[in-house]
Every structure is written in structure tokens, then in C-alpha cells.
CSV table of C-alpha atoms in Angstrom, one decimal:
chain,number,residue,atom,x,y,z
T,30,THR,CA,0.0,0.0,-0.2
T,31,ARG,CA,3.1,2.3,0.5
T,32,GLU,CA,4.3,1.7,-3.1
T,33,ILE,CA,0.7,2.6,-4.4
T,34,ALA,CA,0.7,5.8,-2.3
T,35,ALA,CA,4.4,6.6,-3.8
T,36,VAL,CA,3.1,6.1,-7.2
T,37,ALA,CA,0.1,8.4,-6.5
T,38,ALA,CA,2.5,10.9,-5.1
T,39,GLY,CA,4.7,10.9,-8.3
T,40,ARG,CA,1.6,11.4,-10.5
T,41,ALA,CA,0.3,14.2,-8.5
T,42,ARG,CA,3.6,16.1,-8.6
T,43,SER,CA,3.8,15.6,-12.4
T,44,GLY,CA,0.5,17.4,-12.6
T,45,GLU,CA,-1.7,14.4,-13.7
T,46,PRO,CA,-5.3,14.7,-12.5
T,47,GLY,CA,-5.2,11.1,-11.1
T,48,MET,CA,-3.7,7.7,-11.0
T,49,ARG,CA,-4.6,4.3,-11.9
T,50,HIS,CA,-2.7,1.3,-10.5
T,51,ARG,CA,-3.3,-2.3,-11.9
T,52,GLN,CA,-1.7,-5.2,-10.0
T,53,ALA,CA,-2.5,-9.2,-10.1
T,54,GLY,CA,-1.4,-11.9,-7.6
T,55,VAL,CA,-2.3,-9.8,-4.6
T,56,THR,CA,-2.3,-12.1,-1.4
T,57,ALA,CA,-3.9,-11.8,2.1
T,58,ARG,CA,-0.5,-10.5,3.4
T,59,ASP,CA,-1.1,-7.3,1.7
T,60,ARG,CA,-3.2,-5.6,4.1
T,61,ILE,CA,-5.0,-2.0,4.4
T,62,ILE,CA,-4.6,-1.5,0.7
T,63,GLY,CA,-5.5,2.1,-0.1
T,64,THR,CA,-5.5,3.4,3.2
T,65,SER,CA,-2.2,5.0,2.8
T,66,VAL,CA,-3.3,6.7,-0.5
T,67,ALA,CA,-6.5,8.0,1.4
T,68,GLY,CA,-4.7,9.4,4.1
T,69,ASP,CA,-2.1,11.2,2.0
T,70,VAL,CA,-4.7,12.6,-0.1
T,71,ALA,CA,-6.6,13.9,3.0
T,72,ARG,CA,-3.3,15.4,4.5
T,73,ALA,CA,-2.4,17.2,1.3
T,74,ARG,CA,-5.8,18.6,0.9
T,75,VAL,CA,-6.2,19.9,4.3
T,76,ARG,CA,-2.4,20.9,4.9
T,77,PRO,CA,-0.6,21.3,1.6
T,78,ALA,CA,2.0,23.3,2.9
T,79,VAL,CA,3.0,21.1,5.7
T,80,GLU,CA,6.5,19.4,5.4
T,81,GLY,CA,6.1,15.7,5.0
T,82,ALA,CA,2.9,15.6,3.1
T,83,ARG,CA,3.4,13.2,0.3
T,84,LEU,CA,1.2,14.7,-2.0
T,85,PRO,CA,2.1,18.5,-1.8
T,86,ASP,CA,0.7,19.9,-5.0
T,87,LEU,CA,-2.6,17.8,-5.2
T,88,PRO,CA,-5.1,19.0,-7.8
T,89,PRO,CA,-8.5,19.4,-6.0
T,90,ASP,CA,-10.1,16.6,-8.0
T,91,PHE,CA,-7.3,14.1,-7.8
T,92,ALA,CA,-8.6,10.5,-7.9
T,93,ALA,CA,-6.7,7.2,-7.3
T,94,THR,CA,-8.1,4.0,-8.9
T,95,ILE,CA,-6.8,0.6,-7.6
T,96,GLU,CA,-7.4,-2.5,-9.5
T,97,LEU,CA,-6.4,-5.9,-8.2
T,98,GLY,CA,-7.0,-8.8,-10.5
T,99,ASP,CA,-6.4,-12.4,-11.8
T,100,GLY,CA,-7.9,-13.8,-8.3
T,101,SER,CA,-6.3,-11.4,-6.0
T,102,ILE,CA,-7.4,-12.0,-2.2
T,103,ALA,CA,-6.5,-8.7,-0.6
T,104,GLY,CA,-5.6,-8.8,3.1
T,105,ASN,CA,-7.6,-7.4,6.1
T,106,GLY,CA,-8.7,-3.7,6.4
T,107,LEU,CA,-8.9,-3.2,2.4
T,108,ALA,CA,-9.8,0.6,1.9
T,109,ALA,CA,-10.2,0.9,5.6
T,110,PHE,CA,-10.9,4.5,6.4
T,111,SER,CA,-10.6,5.4,2.8
T,112,THR,CA,-12.2,8.5,1.4
T,113,GLY,CA,-13.9,9.6,-1.9
T,114,ALA,CA,-10.7,10.1,-3.8
T,115,VAL,CA,-10.1,6.4,-3.8
T,116,SER,CA,-11.8,3.7,-6.0
T,117,ILE,CA,-10.7,-0.1,-5.6
T,118,ARG,CA,-11.8,-2.9,-7.5
T,119,VAL,CA,-10.9,-6.7,-6.8
T,120,GLN,CA,-11.4,-9.6,-9.0
T,121,GLY,CA,-11.1,-12.5,-6.4
T,122,GLY,CA,-11.9,-11.7,-3.0
T,123,ALA,CA,-11.1,-9.7,0.3
T,124,GLN,CA,-10.6,-10.9,4.1
T,125,ASP,CA,-12.1,-8.9,7.1
T,126,GLY,CA,-12.8,-5.4,7.7
T,127,VAL,CA,-13.1,-4.2,4.1
T,128,GLY,CA,-14.1,-0.5,3.9
T,129,LYS,CA,-14.2,-0.2,7.9
T,130,GLY,CA,-15.2,3.5,8.6
T,131,MET,CA,-15.0,4.5,5.0
T,132,LEU,CA,-15.8,8.1,4.2
T,133,GLY,CA,-16.6,8.0,0.4
T,134,GLY,CA,-15.4,6.2,-2.9
T,135,ARG,CA,-16.0,3.1,-4.1
T,136,VAL,CA,-15.1,-0.7,-3.1
T,137,VAL,CA,-16.2,-3.4,-5.7
T,138,ILE,CA,-15.4,-7.0,-5.2
T,139,LEU,CA,-16.0,-9.3,-8.1
T,140,LYS,CA,-15.8,-13.1,-9.0
T,141,ASN,CA,-12.7,-14.3,-11.2
T,142,ARG,CA,-12.6,-17.0,-13.7
T,143,ASN,CA,-10.7,-20.1,-12.7
T,144,ARG,CA,-8.9,-22.4,-15.0
T,145,ARG,CA,-12.1,-24.1,-16.0
T,146,GLY,CA,-13.7,-20.7,-16.9
T,147,GLN,CA,-16.1,-20.7,-14.0
T,148,TRP,CA,-16.8,-17.6,-12.0
T,149,VAL,CA,-15.9,-17.9,-8.4
T,150,ASN,CA,-15.4,-16.2,-5.3
T,151,GLY,CA,-16.0,-12.5,-5.0
T,152,SER,CA,-16.7,-12.8,-1.5
T,153,VAL,CA,-15.5,-10.9,1.7
T,154,GLY,CA,-14.8,-11.5,5.3
T,155,LYS,CA,-16.2,-10.4,8.6
T,156,SER,CA,-17.3,-6.9,9.4
T,157,PHE,CA,-17.5,-5.8,5.9
T,158,ALA,CA,-18.3,-1.9,5.7
T,159,TYR,CA,-18.2,-1.6,9.4
T,160,GLY,CA,-19.4,1.9,10.4
T,161,ALA,CA,-19.3,3.1,6.8
T,162,GLN,CA,-20.4,6.6,6.4
T,163,ARG,CA,-20.3,7.3,2.7
T,164,GLY,CA,-19.5,5.6,-0.6
T,165,LEU,CA,-20.7,2.4,-2.5
T,166,PHE,CA,-19.9,-1.0,-1.8
T,167,VAL,CA,-20.5,-4.0,-4.0
T,168,VAL,CA,-20.0,-7.4,-3.3
T,169,GLN,CA,-20.9,-10.1,-6.1
T,170,GLY,CA,-20.2,-13.2,-3.7
T,171,ASP,CA,-20.9,-13.8,0.0
T,172,ALA,CA,-20.2,-11.9,3.0
T,173,ASP,CA,-19.1,-13.3,6.6
T,174,ALA,CA,-20.6,-12.3,9.9
T,175,ARG,CA,-21.6,-8.9,10.8
T,176,CYS,CA,-21.7,-7.5,7.5
T,177,GLY,CA,-22.8,-3.7,7.5
T,178,ILE,CA,-22.9,-3.3,11.1
T,179,ARG,CA,-23.2,0.1,12.5
T,180,LEU,CA,-23.5,1.4,8.9
T,181,SER,CA,-23.9,5.1,8.9
T,182,GLY,CA,-24.8,6.1,5.4
T,183,ALA,CA,-23.1,4.2,2.8
T,184,ASP,CA,-24.8,2.1,0.0
T,185,LEU,CA,-24.2,-1.6,0.0
T,186,ILE,CA,-25.2,-4.1,-2.7
T,187,LEU,CA,-24.5,-7.6,-1.9
T,188,GLY,CA,-25.0,-9.8,-4.9
T,189,GLY,CA,-24.4,-13.5,-3.2
T,190,ARG,CA,-27.4,-15.7,-4.6
T,191,ILE,CA,-29.1,-18.7,-3.1
T,192,ARG,CA,-27.8,-21.9,-4.7
T,193,GLU,CA,-30.5,-24.3,-3.8
T,194,PRO,CA,-34.0,-24.5,-1.8
T,195,LEU,CA,-33.5,-23.3,1.7
T,196,ARG,CA,-33.6,-26.1,4.4
T,197,ASP,CA,-34.4,-24.0,7.5
T,198,ASP,CA,-35.4,-27.4,9.3
T,199,LEU,CA,-31.9,-28.5,9.5
T,200,GLY,CA,-31.1,-25.3,11.8
T,201,SER,CA,-27.7,-23.5,11.6
T,202,LEU,CA,-29.1,-21.1,9.1
T,203,ALA,CA,-25.9,-19.2,8.7
T,204,THR,CA,-23.8,-22.1,7.4
T,205,ARG,CA,-26.0,-22.0,4.3
T,206,ALA,CA,-26.8,-18.3,3.9
T,207,ASN,CA,-25.1,-15.8,1.6
T,208,LEU,CA,-24.7,-13.5,4.9
T,209,LYS,CA,-23.4,-15.4,7.7
T,210,GLY,CA,-25.2,-14.0,10.5
T,211,PHE,CA,-25.7,-10.5,12.8
T,212,ALA,CA,-25.8,-8.4,9.5
T,213,PHE,CA,-26.9,-4.7,9.8
T,214,GLU,CA,-26.6,-4.7,13.6
T,215,TYR,CA,-27.0,-1.1,15.0
T,216,MET,CA,-27.3,0.2,11.5
T,217,THR,CA,-28.1,4.0,11.6
T,218,GLN,CA,-28.4,5.3,8.1
T,219,GLY,CA,-27.7,3.8,4.4
T,220,ARG,CA,-29.2,1.7,1.9
T,221,VAL,CA,-28.6,-1.9,1.3
T,222,VAL,CA,-29.5,-4.4,-1.4
T,223,VAL,CA,-29.5,-8.1,-0.7
T,224,LEU,CA,-30.1,-10.5,-3.6
T,225,GLY,CA,-29.5,-13.7,-1.8
T,226,ASP,CA,-30.1,-15.1,1.9
T,227,PRO,CA,-29.4,-12.4,4.4
T,228,GLY,CA,-28.8,-14.9,7.1
T,229,PRO,CA,-29.9,-15.1,10.7
T,230,TRP,CA,-30.0,-12.6,13.5
T,231,ILE,CA,-30.2,-9.5,11.2
T,232,CYS,CA,-31.1,-5.8,12.1
T,233,SER,CA,-30.7,-6.3,15.7
T,234,GLY,CA,-30.5,-2.6,17.1
T,235,MET,CA,-31.4,-1.0,13.7
T,236,THR,CA,-32.5,2.5,14.2
T,237,GLY,CA,-32.1,4.2,10.5
T,238,GLY,CA,-31.8,3.4,6.9
T,239,VAL,CA,-33.3,0.6,4.8
T,240,VAL,CA,-32.5,-2.9,3.8
T,241,TYR,CA,-34.1,-4.2,0.6
T,242,VAL,CA,-34.1,-8.0,0.3
T,243,ARG,CA,-35.0,-9.9,-2.6
T,244,LEU,CA,-37.7,-12.6,-2.0
T,245,GLN,CA,-37.6,-15.8,-3.7
T,246,PRO,CA,-40.5,-18.0,-2.7
T,247,GLU,CA,-39.8,-20.7,-5.1
T,248,LEU,CA,-36.6,-21.3,-3.2
T,249,GLY,CA,-38.1,-20.9,0.3
T,250,LEU,CA,-37.2,-17.5,1.0
T,251,ASP,CA,-40.6,-15.9,1.4
T,252,GLU,CA,-41.9,-13.3,3.9
T,253,GLY,CA,-42.1,-16.1,6.8
T,254,ALA,CA,-38.6,-17.2,6.2
T,255,LEU,CA,-37.2,-13.5,6.2
T,256,ARG,CA,-39.1,-13.1,9.6
T,257,ARG,CA,-37.3,-16.0,11.0
T,258,ARG,CA,-34.1,-14.3,10.1
T,259,ILE,CA,-34.6,-11.2,12.0
T,260,ALA,CA,-33.1,-11.0,15.3
T,261,LYS,CA,-35.4,-11.0,18.3
T,262,GLY,CA,-34.3,-7.7,19.8
T,263,ALA,CA,-35.0,-5.9,16.5
T,264,ARG,CA,-37.6,-3.4,16.2
T,265,VAL,CA,-38.3,-3.3,12.4
T,266,GLU,CA,-41.0,-4.0,9.9
T,267,ILE,CA,-41.3,-5.7,6.5
T,268,ALA,CA,-43.0,-3.5,4.2
T,269,PRO,CA,-43.5,-2.8,0.4
T,270,VAL,CA,-40.6,-0.9,-1.1
T,271,GLY,CA,-42.9,1.8,-2.1
T,272,ASP,CA,-41.9,5.0,-4.4
T,273,GLN,CA,-38.8,5.8,-2.6
T,274,GLY,CA,-37.9,2.1,-2.5
T,275,GLU,CA,-38.3,2.0,-6.3
T,276,LYS,CA,-36.2,4.9,-6.9
T,277,ASP,CA,-33.4,3.4,-4.5
T,278,LEU,CA,-33.5,0.1,-6.0
T,279,THR,CA,-33.4,1.5,-9.6
T,280,GLU,CA,-30.3,3.6,-8.7
T,281,LEU,CA,-28.5,0.9,-7.1
T,282,LEU,CA,-29.2,-2.0,-9.4
T,283,SER,CA,-28.3,0.2,-12.3
T,284,ALA,CA,-25.0,0.9,-10.6
T,285,TYR,CA,-24.5,-2.9,-10.2
T,286,HIS,CA,-25.6,-3.5,-13.8
T,287,ARG,CA,-23.1,-1.2,-15.3
T,288,ILE,CA,-20.2,-2.8,-13.1
T,289,LEU,CA,-21.2,-6.4,-14.5
T,290,LEU,CA,-21.3,-5.2,-18.0
T,291,GLU,CA,-17.9,-3.7,-17.5
T,292,ASP,CA,-16.7,-7.0,-16.1
T,293,CYS,CA,-17.8,-8.8,-19.2
T,294,GLN,CA,-20.7,-10.7,-17.2
T,295,PRO,CA,-23.5,-9.9,-19.5
T,296,GLU,CA,-25.8,-12.9,-18.3
T,297,GLU,CA,-25.5,-11.7,-14.7
T,298,ALA,CA,-26.0,-8.1,-15.7
T,299,ALA,CA,-29.4,-9.1,-17.6
T,300,GLU,CA,-30.7,-10.9,-14.5
T,301,VAL,CA,-30.0,-7.7,-12.4
T,302,MET,CA,-31.7,-5.6,-15.2
T,303,GLY,CA,-34.7,-8.1,-14.9
T,304,LEU,CA,-34.9,-7.4,-11.1
T,305,MET,CA,-34.7,-3.7,-11.6
T,306,LEU,CA,-37.4,-3.5,-14.0
T,307,ASP,CA,-39.8,-5.1,-11.7
T,308,CYS,CA,-38.3,-4.4,-8.4
T,309,SER,CA,-41.5,-3.7,-6.5
T,310,ARG,CA,-42.6,-7.3,-7.1
T,311,HIS,CA,-39.1,-9.0,-6.3
T,312,PHE,CA,-38.1,-6.9,-3.1
T,313,VAL,CA,-39.4,-5.8,0.2
T,314,ALA,CA,-38.1,-3.3,2.6
T,315,ILE,CA,-37.0,-3.8,6.3
T,316,ARG,CA,-37.2,-0.5,8.3
T,317,PRO,CA,-36.9,0.4,11.7
T,318,VAL,CA,-40.3,1.2,13.4
T,319,THR,CA,-38.8,2.8,16.7
T,320,GLN,CA,-35.6,4.2,18.0
T,321,GLN,CA,-35.7,1.9,21.1
T,322,VAL,CA,-34.2,-1.6,21.1
T,323,ASP,CA,-35.5,-4.0,23.8
T,324,PRO,CA,-32.9,-4.2,26.5
T,325,GLY,CA,-34.3,-7.5,27.6
T,326,VAL,CA,-33.2,-9.3,24.4
T,327,THR,CA,-29.6,-9.6,23.2
T,328,THR,CA,-28.2,-11.4,20.1
T,329,GLU,CA,-24.6,-10.7,21.4
């Protein structure tokens, strides 16, 4: 990440409006990628004359784009505390803490073709987008536990799909879900789109924002199954998406559609377009109904 920041510094000093860094073969030992760049950009904008700032003559609209390809697996803290000046795209996956506390920008985690030509992975680890305040997050695969906890204004698109009919009678819902439990705890603001199984114990302590979940009754994910996934202590309601929901879903799914087309995944993009064109039928909205969580019930 320091090497990438050094490249950005050189581009800024040469007067370029931004930088695009492409790299393959990134492994889990490469942590907090993008954080140094975001920090340098922030320091240069706030205190351009301070000695030691790595981007001393930063253009006001300078932007850094980082692309990690060919099955890269970014280590913990990818884009942690990043800003609107940084956009990161990974073809492969990422570990825990992606986008923690992010203040803008974009993080996109996409699948990658394996040696057999199959699209695989595209998933992230625990605490994805923890406390993120602004920006867009896109994950084509699954997310581990506590996805979107303390979400404070960012937009999340979670594209993992249900692979077979649900078997809630077996218990241990998280083992088969696309989100592995406790998603959207203490969420205060933001918009989320879930295309698969949101997993158990969701929305505990949620006081703001909205979570749009795709229902698939033919695979067992109907409103009853969704209610089983909501934490006992959550004071939320399941409702039709409404006019505002249609606007939100059109905006977010349109962005996801463009990302998939740019990544040469036309079939997946076509399915997303179909959902967008009839979003009021495919989705429901989970919204908080009160600011108070029952203190007698906890999911911790």
C-alpha cells in the first residue's frame, strides 16, 4: 500500500489529475490496501504546505483507482478509513474489515474466472463496511458475519445468490446463507440491497436506513422465512418497497448492472436488469419502526 501511495505522489507532482494502479497476484499478506493513499490525499488537501505531506501539489479533483486482478485476495482492512478520492476494484476476494469507517469512494469485489472458466469467489470476510459513512460497496459473492454493522450512510449491494432451496428445518441457518449472521446490527443510516439469503439475527438494534431484500418463494425465501431471520431484539417492519424504494433500487441496481457489464458478465447483468425493471414485485423493505431496542433481548 505504501508503494501505491508513492505512485500516486509521483503522478500528483507531475500534474496528472489522478492515477490508476493495476496489479495481479495480491495475497492476504497485503493489508490495508488503499488506506495510505487515502491518508496522503486527505493530508495534502487539508494541509498542503506542511512538510512531510506526500502529495504536496494535489489537484482538487485528484482521484486514485486501484485494480487488483487475476484472483487476488486482498488482506484485512482493504480501503479501511478510505475517502472519496479512492476507488478499489478486486477480481477475486478480500478478507476482514473491508471499508471499515469509509468516508466515500467505491469498493467493488467481483468474481474471477478459474482455470475451468467458471466465475468463482467474489466474497469478503467479517465486518464488511463496518461503520461506513459514505460511498458505494459492491460484493458479487457472499459476506461473512456482521456485514454492514453500524452502517452510517453508505450504500451496499450484496450480490450473493441462493444456490439451492432453503432447508431451515436443518437449523444452523448461517452455514448455508449468503450473509453469515448478525448483518446490519446497529445500522443508523444508509441503503442496502440483498439479492440472496440475508442469514440469521439480522437488524438487531437497527435504528435507521433501509435494507431491501429479494424474496424468492420458489426457493423458500418468502416473507415467513425472512421473519425467521430477523433478530428477536430488532424493532423493524417488513413492508412493500414503495415509491422511494423503487427509486433506491433503480439507482443501486443500475450501478451494479453497469459494473457487471464492464466486467464482461452479460448474463449476470441481464438478470440484475430484470430485477430492477420489476423491483416492487421482487423486493421488500426492512425499516426500523422505533428508536428503542428492547434491552431484555440481546443477540450478542
